Coordinates of N, CA and C in Angstrom, one line a residue:
M492 N 106.2 108.8 114.3 CA 105.9 107.4 114.3 C 104.8 107.2 113.3
G493 N 103.8 108.1 113.2 CA 102.6 108.0 112.3 C 103.1 107.9 110.9
L494 N 104.1 108.7 110.4 CA 104.7 108.7 109.1 C 105.2 107.2 108.8
I495 N 105.9 106.7 109.7 CA 106.6 105.4 109.4 C 105.4 104.4 109.3
I496 N 104.4 104.4 110.1 CA 103.3 103.5 110.0 C 102.5 103.7 108.7
A497 N 102.3 104.9 108.3 CA 101.7 105.3 106.9 C 102.6 104.7 105.8
L498 N 103.8 104.9 105.9 CA 104.7 104.4 104.7 C 104.6 102.8 104.7
L499 N 104.6 102.1 105.9 CA 104.5 100.8 105.9 C 103.1 100.3 105.3
I500 N 102.0 101.0 105.6 CA 100.8 100.6 105.1 C 100.7 100.9 103.6
W501 N 101.3 102.0 103.2 CA 101.4 102.3 101.7 C 102.2 101.3 101.0
A502 N 103.3 100.8 101.6 CA 104.1 99.7 101.0 C 103.3 98.4 100.9
L503 N 102.5 98.1 101.9 CA 101.7 96.9 101.9 C 100.6 97.1 100.8
I504 N 100.0 98.3 100.7 CA 99.1 98.5 99.7 C 99.7 98.3 98.3
G505 N 100.8 98.8 98.1 CA 101.5 98.6 96.8 C 101.9 97.2 96.6
W506 N 102.3 96.4 97.5 CA 102.7 95.1 97.5 C 101.4 94.2 97.1
V507 N 100.4 94.4 97.7 CA 99.1 93.7 97.5 C 98.7 93.8 96.0
A508 N 98.7 95.3 95.6 CA 98.3 95.6 94.4 C 99.3 94.8 93.3
G509 N 100.4 94.8 93.6 CA 101.4 94.2 92.7 C 101.1 92.6 92.6
K510 N 100.9 92.0 93.7 CA 100.5 90.6 93.7 C 99.2 90.4 92.9
I511 N 98.2 91.2 93.0 CA 97.0 91.0 92.4 C 97.1 91.2 90.8
M512 N 97.9 92.1 90.5 CA 98.2 92.3 89.1 C 99.3 91.6 88.4
G513 N 100.1 90.9 89.3 CA 101.2 90.1 88.9 C 102.3 90.8 88.4
S514 N 102.6 91.9 89.0 CA 103.7 92.9 88.6 C 104.9 92.6 89.4
S515 N 106.0 92.8 89.0 CA 107.3 92.6 89.6 C 108.2 93.8 89.9
Y516 N 107.6 94.9 90.3 CA 108.3 96.1 90.5 C 109.2 96.0 91.8
A517 N 110.1 96.9 91.9 CA 111.0 97.0 93.2 C 110.3 97.4 94.4
W518 N 110.8 97.1 95.5 CA 110.0 97.5 96.8 C 109.7 98.9 96.9
W519 N 110.8 99.7 96.5 CA 110.6 101.1 96.6 C 109.5 101.8 95.6
L520 N 109.4 101.1 94.5 CA 108.4 101.4 93.5 C 107.1 101.0 94.0
N521 N 106.9 99.8 94.8 CA 105.7 99.5 95.4 C 105.2 100.5 96.4
I522 N 106.2 101.2 97.2 CA 105.8 102.3 98.0 C 105.2 103.5 97.2
I523 N 105.8 103.8 96.2 CA 105.3 104.9 95.3 C 103.9 104.5 94.7
I524 N 103.8 103.4 94.3 CA 102.5 102.9 93.8 C 101.4 102.9 94.9
G525 N 101.8 102.4 96.0 CA 100.9 102.6 97.1 C 100.4 103.9 97.5
I526 N 101.4 104.9 97.5 CA 101.0 106.3 97.8 C 100.1 106.8 96.8
V527 N 100.7 106.8 95.6 CA 99.7 107.3 94.4 C 98.5 106.6 94.3
G528 N 98.5 105.3 94.5 CA 97.2 104.4 94.4 C 96.4 104.7 95.4
G529 N 96.8 105.1 96.7 CA 95.9 105.5 97.8 C 95.2 106.8 97.6
W530 N 96.1 107.7 97.0 CA 95.4 109.0 96.6 C 94.4 108.8 95.5
L531 N 94.8 108.0 94.4 CA 93.9 107.7 93.3 C 92.5 107.0 93.7
G532 N 92.7 105.9 94.6 CA 91.6 105.2 95.1 C 90.6 106.2 95.9
G533 N 91.2 107.0 96.7 CA 90.5 107.9 97.7 C 89.7 109.0 96.7
W534 N 90.5 109.4 95.7 CA 89.8 110.4 94.9 C 88.7 109.8 94.0
L535 N 88.9 108.6 93.5 CA 87.8 107.8 92.7 C 86.7 107.4 93.5
L536 N 86.9 107.0 94.6 CA 85.9 106.5 95.5 C 85.4 107.4 96.5
G537 N 86.2 108.4 97.0 CA 85.9 109.5 97.9 C 85.2 109.0 99.1
G538 N 85.7 108.0 99.9 CA 85.2 107.6 101.1 C 83.9 106.8 101.0
F539 N 83.8 106.2 99.8 CA 82.6 105.3 99.6 C 82.5 104.0 100.5
L540 N 83.8 103.5 100.8 CA 83.7 102.4 101.7 C 84.0 102.8 103.1
N541 N 83.1 102.4 104.0 CA 83.3 102.7 105.5 C 83.2 101.3 106.1
L542 N 84.4 100.6 106.2 CA 84.4 99.4 106.8 C 84.9 99.2 108.2
G543 N 85.1 100.4 108.8 CA 85.5 100.4 110.1 C 87.0 100.5 110.3
T544 N 87.5 100.3 111.5 CA 89.0 100.4 111.7 C 89.5 99.2 112.6
I545 N 90.7 98.9 112.4 CA 91.4 98.0 113.1 C 92.8 98.6 113.5
L546 N 92.9 98.6 114.8 CA 94.2 99.3 115.3 C 94.4 100.5 114.7
S547 N 93.4 101.4 114.7 CA 93.5 102.8 114.2 C 93.6 103.0 112.7
I548 N 93.6 101.8 112.0 CA 93.7 101.8 110.5 C 92.4 101.7 109.9
N549 N 92.0 102.7 109.1 CA 90.8 102.6 108.5 C 90.7 101.6 107.3
I550 N 90.0 100.5 107.4 CA 90.0 99.4 106.4 C 89.6 99.9 105.1
G551 N 88.5 100.9 105.1 CA 88.0 101.3 103.8 C 89.0 102.1 102.9
E552 N 90.0 102.8 103.7 CA 91.0 103.5 103.0 C 92.1 102.6 102.5
V553 N 92.3 101.5 103.2 CA 93.3 100.5 102.6 C 92.8 99.8 101.5
V554 N 91.3 99.5 101.5 CA 90.8 98.9 100.2 C 90.7 99.8 99.1
T555 N 90.3 100.9 99.3 CA 90.4 102.0 98.2 C 91.7 102.1 97.7
G556 N 92.8 102.3 98.7 CA 94.1 102.4 98.2 C 94.6 101.2 97.3
I557 N 94.2 100.0 97.7 CA 94.4 98.8 96.8 C 93.8 98.9 95.5
I558 N 92.6 99.3 95.5 CA 91.9 99.5 94.2 C 92.6 100.5 93.4
G559 N 92.9 101.7 94.0 CA 93.5 102.7 93.2 C 94.9 102.3 92.6
A560 N 95.7 101.5 93.5 CA 97.0 101.0 93.0 C 96.9 100.0 91.9
V561 N 95.8 99.3 91.9 CA 95.6 98.2 90.9 C 95.3 98.9 89.5
I562 N 94.4 99.9 89.7 CA 94.2 100.9 88.6 C 95.4 101.5 88.1
L563 N 96.2 101.9 88.9 CA 97.5 102.7 88.5 C 98.4 101.7 87.8
I564 N 98.6 100.5 88.2 CA 99.4 99.5 87.6 C 98.7 99.1 86.3
F565 N 97.4 99.1 86.1 CA 96.9 98.8 84.9 C 97.1 99.9 83.8
I566 N 97.0 101.2 84.3 CA 97.3 102.3 83.4 C 98.7 102.4 83.0
V567 N 99.7 102.1 84.0 CA 101.1 102.1 83.6 C 101.3 100.9 82.5
R568 N 100.7 99.8 82.7 CA 101.0 98.7 81.6 C 100.4 99.2 80.3
L569 N 99.3 100.0 80.3 CA 98.7 100.4 78.9 C 99.6 101.4 78.4
I570 N 100.2 102.2 79.1 CA 101.2 103.2 78.6 C 102.5 102.7 78.1
K571 N 103.0 101.6 78.8 CA 104.2 100.9 78.5 C 104.1 100.3 77.2
K572 N 102.8 99.7 76.8 CA 102.7 99.1 75.5 C 102.8 99.8 74.3

């Protein structure tokens, strides 16, 4: 059950980052962007944000995941040009 919730959160992170950046990737690509972006955000910010939890979800990790996914989308756009 934890993996399913994690996948849903990662998909949400990718979707939010896509909306912020105005991208139109497929839903499955949003999941991949959310996973990689979450890792990238965690690596870059390294637990910098400690915003507490809601329903066992660490809000700081979600925010850093969104930041990482936005950075990832930006990098992909630079590479595609």
